[in-house]
Coordinates of C-alpha atoms in Angstrom, one line a residue:
M21 CA 0.0 0.0 0.0
T22 CA 1.4 3.4 -1.0
I23 CA 0.4 7.0 -1.1
S24 CA -0.5 6.5 -4.8
D25 CA -3.0 3.7 -3.8
L26 CA -4.7 5.9 -1.2
A27 CA -4.9 8.8 -3.7
R28 CA -6.4 6.5 -6.4
R29 CA -9.1 5.1 -4.0
L30 CA -10.0 8.6 -2.8
D31 CA -9.8 10.2 -6.3
I32 CA -7.5 13.0 -5.0
S33 CA -3.9 13.9 -5.7
K34 CA -0.9 12.3 -4.1
A35 CA 0.1 15.6 -2.7
S36 CA -3.2 16.0 -0.9
V37 CA -2.7 12.5 0.7
S38 CA 0.8 13.4 1.7
Y39 CA -0.3 16.7 3.3
A40 CA -3.1 15.0 5.2
L41 CA -0.9 12.2 6.5
N42 CA 1.8 14.5 7.6
G43 CA -0.4 17.2 9.2
R44 CA 0.5 19.9 6.8
S45 CA -1.7 22.7 5.5
G46 CA -3.0 22.6 2.0
V47 CA -6.1 20.3 2.4
S48 CA -9.4 20.8 4.0
E49 CA -10.3 19.1 7.3
E50 CA -12.8 17.0 5.6
T51 CA -10.2 15.6 3.1
R52 CA -7.7 15.1 5.9
Q53 CA -10.3 13.0 7.8
R54 CA -11.1 10.9 4.7
V55 CA -7.4 10.2 4.2
L56 CA -6.8 9.3 7.8
S57 CA -9.8 7.1 8.0
L58 CA -8.9 5.1 4.8
A59 CA -5.3 4.8 6.0
A60 CA -6.5 3.4 9.3
E61 CA -8.9 1.0 7.6
L62 CA -6.2 -0.3 5.3
G63 CA -3.5 -0.4 7.9
F64 CA -1.3 2.1 6.0
H65 CA 1.7 3.6 7.8
P66 CA 4.1 6.0 6.0
N67 CA 7.6 4.7 6.1
S68 CA 10.2 6.7 8.0
A69 CA 11.7 8.0 4.8
A70 CA 8.3 9.5 3.8
V71 CA 7.9 11.0 7.2
A72 CA 11.4 12.5 7.0
L73 CA 10.5 14.0 3.7
S74 CA 7.6 15.9 5.2
A75 CA 10.0 18.0 7.2
S76 CA 12.7 18.3 4.5
R77 CA 13.5 21.7 2.9
T78 CA 13.0 20.8 -0.7
R79 CA 11.7 17.2 -1.0
T80 CA 14.2 16.9 -3.7
I81 CA 17.4 14.8 -4.1
G82 CA 20.2 15.6 -6.5
I83 CA 22.2 13.5 -8.9
V84 CA 25.1 14.9 -10.8
I85 CA 26.8 12.5 -13.2
A86 CA 30.2 13.4 -14.8
R87 CA 29.8 11.2 -17.9
D88 CA 29.2 11.7 -21.6
P89 CA 25.4 12.2 -22.0
A90 CA 25.6 10.1 -25.2
L91 CA 26.8 7.1 -23.1
I92 CA 24.2 7.7 -20.4
S93 CA 21.4 7.6 -22.9
T94 CA 22.4 4.1 -24.2
E95 CA 23.7 2.4 -21.1
A96 CA 20.9 0.4 -19.3
F97 CA 22.6 0.6 -15.9
Y98 CA 21.9 4.3 -15.5
M99 CA 18.5 4.2 -17.2
R100 CA 17.2 1.4 -15.0
T101 CA 18.7 2.9 -11.8
L102 CA 17.1 6.2 -12.5
V103 CA 13.7 4.5 -13.1
G104 CA 14.0 2.8 -9.7
I105 CA 14.8 6.2 -8.0
E106 CA 11.9 7.9 -9.8
Q107 CA 9.5 5.1 -8.8
Y108 CA 10.4 5.6 -5.2
L109 CA 10.2 9.4 -5.4
N110 CA 6.8 9.2 -7.1
E111 CA 5.5 7.1 -4.2
V112 CA 6.7 9.6 -1.6
D113 CA 5.7 12.7 -3.7
S114 CA 9.2 14.0 -4.1
S115 CA 11.5 15.1 -6.9
L116 CA 14.8 14.4 -8.6
L117 CA 17.2 17.1 -9.8
L118 CA 19.5 15.6 -12.4
R119 CA 22.5 17.1 -14.2
L120 CA 24.9 15.5 -16.7
T121 CA 28.2 17.3 -16.8
G122 CA 31.5 16.8 -18.6
E123 CA 34.4 14.8 -17.0
Q124 CA 36.6 17.8 -16.3
G125 CA 35.4 18.6 -12.7
Q126 CA 32.2 20.5 -13.6
D127 CA 30.3 18.2 -11.4
L128 CA 32.0 19.7 -8.3
D129 CA 30.8 23.1 -9.3
V130 CA 27.2 21.9 -9.6
L131 CA 27.4 20.0 -6.2
R132 CA 28.7 23.1 -4.5
R133 CA 26.2 25.5 -6.1
W134 CA 23.1 23.3 -5.5
S135 CA 24.2 22.7 -1.9
R136 CA 24.7 26.4 -1.1
Q137 CA 21.5 27.4 -2.9
G138 CA 19.6 24.8 -0.8
R139 CA 18.1 23.2 -3.9
V140 CA 18.3 19.6 -2.7
D141 CA 18.2 17.7 0.6
G142 CA 21.1 15.4 -0.4
F143 CA 22.9 13.7 -3.3
I144 CA 23.3 10.2 -4.7
L145 CA 26.8 9.7 -6.1
F146 CA 27.9 7.1 -8.7
D147 CA 31.2 6.1 -10.2
E148 CA 33.5 6.5 -7.1
H149 CA 37.1 7.3 -7.9
N150 CA 40.2 6.9 -5.7
D151 CA 40.4 9.9 -3.4
D152 CA 37.0 11.0 -4.8
P153 CA 36.8 14.8 -4.2
R154 CA 33.0 14.8 -4.1
I155 CA 32.8 13.1 -0.7
P156 CA 35.0 15.5 1.3
L157 CA 33.3 18.4 -0.5
L158 CA 29.8 17.4 0.6
K159 CA 31.0 16.6 4.1
E160 CA 32.5 20.1 4.3
L161 CA 29.2 21.6 3.1
G162 CA 27.2 19.4 5.6
V163 CA 25.0 17.9 2.9
P164 CA 24.0 14.2 3.2
C165 CA 25.0 11.8 0.4
V166 CA 24.7 8.1 -0.5
V167 CA 27.6 6.7 -2.5
V168 CA 26.5 3.7 -4.8
S169 CA 29.7 1.9 -4.1
S170 CA 31.6 -1.5 -4.2
N171 CA 33.2 -1.0 -0.8
A172 CA 32.3 0.3 2.7
P173 CA 35.0 2.4 4.3
D174 CA 34.3 4.1 7.6
D175 CA 34.2 7.6 6.2
G176 CA 31.0 8.8 7.7
V177 CA 28.9 8.9 4.6
G178 CA 26.0 6.7 3.4
R179 CA 26.9 3.9 1.1
L180 CA 24.7 1.5 -0.9
V181 CA 27.3 -1.4 -1.1
S182 CA 27.2 -3.8 -4.0
S183 CA 30.4 -5.9 -3.7
P184 CA 31.2 -7.5 -7.1
E185 CA 32.4 -10.7 -5.4
Q186 CA 29.1 -12.5 -5.7
T187 CA 28.9 -11.6 -9.4
V188 CA 32.5 -12.7 -10.0
Q189 CA 31.6 -16.1 -8.4
L190 CA 28.6 -16.4 -10.7
L191 CA 30.6 -15.6 -13.9
V192 CA 33.7 -17.7 -13.1
G193 CA 31.6 -20.6 -11.8
H194 CA 29.5 -20.6 -15.0
L195 CA 32.6 -20.5 -17.3
E196 CA 34.3 -23.2 -15.2
E197 CA 31.4 -25.5 -15.6
L198 CA 31.6 -25.0 -19.4
G199 CA 35.3 -25.9 -19.4
H200 CA 36.7 -22.5 -20.4
K201 CA 40.4 -21.9 -19.5
N202 CA 41.3 -18.9 -21.7
V203 CA 39.1 -15.9 -20.9
A204 CA 39.3 -12.2 -21.7
H205 CA 37.6 -9.5 -19.6
V206 CA 36.9 -6.1 -21.1
S207 CA 36.2 -3.8 -18.2
G208 CA 35.1 -0.2 -17.8
P209 CA 37.6 2.5 -16.9
F210 CA 40.1 1.5 -14.2
T211 CA 39.7 4.9 -12.6
F212 CA 36.5 3.6 -11.0
V213 CA 36.9 1.9 -7.7
H214 CA 34.3 -0.8 -8.6
E215 CA 36.3 -1.7 -11.7
Q216 CA 39.5 -2.0 -9.8
L217 CA 37.8 -4.4 -7.4
R218 CA 36.2 -6.4 -10.2
V219 CA 39.6 -7.0 -11.8
T220 CA 41.2 -8.0 -8.6
L221 CA 38.4 -10.4 -7.6
L222 CA 38.1 -11.9 -11.1
K223 CA 41.8 -12.7 -11.2
E224 CA 41.7 -14.3 -7.7
H225 CA 38.7 -16.5 -8.4
A226 CA 39.8 -17.5 -11.9
E227 CA 43.3 -18.5 -10.9
A228 CA 41.9 -20.6 -8.1
R229 CA 40.0 -22.5 -10.7
G230 CA 42.8 -22.8 -13.2
I231 CA 41.4 -20.2 -15.6
R232 CA 43.6 -17.6 -17.2
V233 CA 42.0 -14.2 -17.5
T234 CA 43.4 -11.3 -19.7
H235 CA 42.1 -7.9 -18.7
L236 CA 41.6 -5.0 -21.1
E237 CA 40.3 -1.6 -20.2
G238 CA 37.3 -0.3 -22.0
S239 CA 35.0 2.6 -21.7
Y240 CA 31.5 1.0 -21.6
Q241 CA 30.9 2.4 -25.1
Y242 CA 29.8 0.3 -28.1
A243 CA 32.7 1.4 -30.3
D244 CA 35.2 0.4 -27.6
G245 CA 33.7 -3.0 -27.1
A246 CA 33.8 -3.6 -30.8
A247 CA 37.4 -2.5 -31.3
I248 CA 38.7 -4.5 -28.4
T249 CA 36.8 -7.6 -29.4
R250 CA 38.1 -7.4 -33.0
K251 CA 41.7 -7.1 -31.6
L252 CA 41.1 -10.2 -29.4
L253 CA 39.5 -12.4 -32.0
T254 CA 42.3 -11.7 -34.6
S255 CA 45.1 -12.4 -32.2
K256 CA 47.1 -15.7 -32.3
N257 CA 45.9 -16.9 -28.9
R258 CA 42.3 -15.8 -28.9
P259 CA 40.1 -16.5 -25.9
T260 CA 37.3 -19.0 -25.9
A261 CA 35.1 -16.7 -23.7
L262 CA 34.6 -13.0 -23.3
I263 CA 33.3 -11.2 -20.2
L264 CA 32.2 -7.7 -21.1
G265 CA 31.8 -4.9 -18.5
N266 CA 28.3 -3.9 -19.6
D267 CA 25.5 -4.9 -21.9
L268 CA 26.4 -2.4 -24.7
M269 CA 30.0 -3.7 -25.1
A270 CA 28.6 -7.3 -25.0
V271 CA 26.3 -6.6 -27.9
A272 CA 29.2 -5.0 -29.8
A273 CA 31.3 -8.1 -29.1
L274 CA 28.5 -10.3 -30.5
R275 CA 28.2 -8.3 -33.7
V276 CA 32.0 -8.3 -34.3
A277 CA 32.2 -12.1 -33.8
V278 CA 29.5 -12.5 -36.4
E279 CA 31.3 -10.2 -38.8
L280 CA 34.5 -12.2 -38.4
G281 CA 32.7 -15.5 -38.9
T282 CA 33.3 -16.6 -35.3
A283 CA 30.4 -18.8 -34.2
V284 CA 28.7 -17.8 -30.9
P285 CA 28.6 -19.8 -28.8
D286 CA 30.3 -22.8 -30.5
E287 CA 33.6 -21.0 -31.0
L288 CA 33.2 -18.1 -28.5
S289 CA 31.1 -17.6 -25.4
I290 CA 30.0 -14.1 -24.5
I291 CA 28.8 -13.0 -21.1
A292 CA 27.8 -9.5 -19.8
W293 CA 28.3 -8.1 -16.3
D294 CA 25.0 -6.3 -16.4
D295 CA 21.8 -7.7 -17.9
S296 CA 19.3 -5.6 -19.9
P297 CA 16.7 -5.9 -22.6
L298 CA 19.6 -5.6 -25.1
C299 CA 21.0 -8.9 -23.8
E300 CA 17.6 -10.6 -23.9
L301 CA 16.7 -9.5 -27.4
A302 CA 20.1 -10.1 -29.1
L303 CA 20.5 -13.2 -31.3
P304 CA 21.7 -15.3 -29.7
G305 CA 20.6 -14.0 -26.4
I306 CA 23.5 -12.9 -24.2
T307 CA 24.1 -14.6 -20.8
A308 CA 24.3 -11.8 -18.2
V309 CA 23.9 -11.1 -14.5
D310 CA 20.7 -9.4 -13.5
Q311 CA 22.0 -6.8 -11.0
Q312 CA 18.5 -5.7 -9.9
T313 CA 19.4 -2.2 -10.7
M314 CA 15.9 -0.7 -10.4
E315 CA 15.7 -2.1 -6.8
R316 CA 19.1 -0.7 -6.1
G317 CA 17.9 2.7 -7.2
R318 CA 14.9 2.6 -4.9
M319 CA 17.2 1.5 -2.0
A320 CA 19.6 4.4 -2.7
A321 CA 16.8 7.0 -2.5
D322 CA 15.3 5.4 0.6
L323 CA 18.7 5.3 2.4
L324 CA 19.4 9.0 1.5
F325 CA 16.2 10.2 3.1
R326 CA 16.7 8.1 6.2
I327 CA 20.1 9.6 6.7
A328 CA 18.7 13.1 6.1
A329 CA 16.2 12.3 8.9
G330 CA 19.0 11.5 11.3
E331 CA 18.7 7.7 11.3
S332 CA 21.7 5.6 12.1
G333 CA 23.1 2.8 9.9
L334 CA 24.9 4.4 7.0
H335 CA 25.7 1.2 5.0
W336 CA 23.2 -1.0 3.3
E337 CA 23.9 -4.1 1.2
T338 CA 22.2 -4.5 -2.1
P339 CA 20.4 -7.7 -3.1
S340 CA 22.4 -10.4 -4.8
G341 CA 22.6 -10.6 -8.6
V342 CA 21.1 -13.5 -10.6
L343 CA 22.8 -15.2 -13.5
R344 CA 20.5 -15.3 -16.6
V345 CA 21.9 -18.1 -18.8
R346 CA 21.1 -17.6 -22.5
D347 CA 22.4 -19.0 -25.8
S348 CA 25.6 -17.0 -26.0
T349 CA 27.5 -19.4 -23.7
A350 CA 28.4 -23.0 -24.3
P351 CA 31.1 -25.6 -23.5
A352 CA 34.6 -24.5 -24.7

């Protein structure tokens, strides 16, 4: 049961329901009593995040992403994460302020300006770097934040932690079952903390199973995935399996393999770190890990508002990913 359900049953706006539940002005006493009566009848209780929002300054969270907008528009991770965040904000009658900037530090200017202008109640941060300057900046400004991260240092900020170890175990375990011994991994940029951890864990788990993994740095872009795959498949000791850092590079790898006459999966298995409709609709369908990104988006927004309300417990673990086995992987 959500605010949206109450509004639909009473044929009033979500804002009116929120005002009535939280004792705010803006609705008549008759409407307030109708809302409270139905809420009591249905056993509805606003979650603590929604209550916190009722006392917030702006009822708005900020996201500033320092990436190429062309990439953001095609990469399923961001789109599905933002959908999850928007679903949550819709339920609690709140808003998202989103800005895509270049990769030359403009994001820091936006974070600083929005914080000082009081435009948001907190930020969700993606793509953590080593010595990430955004975190000390927001701590200095006294603005809450949640870092969507792969690690959980005790640095006093909120973190939605999604360790890649479980995904690595799924990927390596699947390839081991299929008998692959020569694997290439095309990652995203090594500047990201989560990619550094992925490479380290992939090497450890693969070596423990007698699998050799060659790592190559990509950019998550289609063109990069295609170029690196072409280089790998025309080398003397080409791999029998490819792990691609996202769905877009995996689709690029599949297309290049077809162009070069390399049969997938008979001669080459392809597997993607992140699942998406692209992986499902490709021919053959691409084996991938469903990272439950929409649910992670909801969790990040919920955690941020709880921190803004003064709740303890800064670190939350995300749900485990699920391996979706499709026709792009087969025995070596």
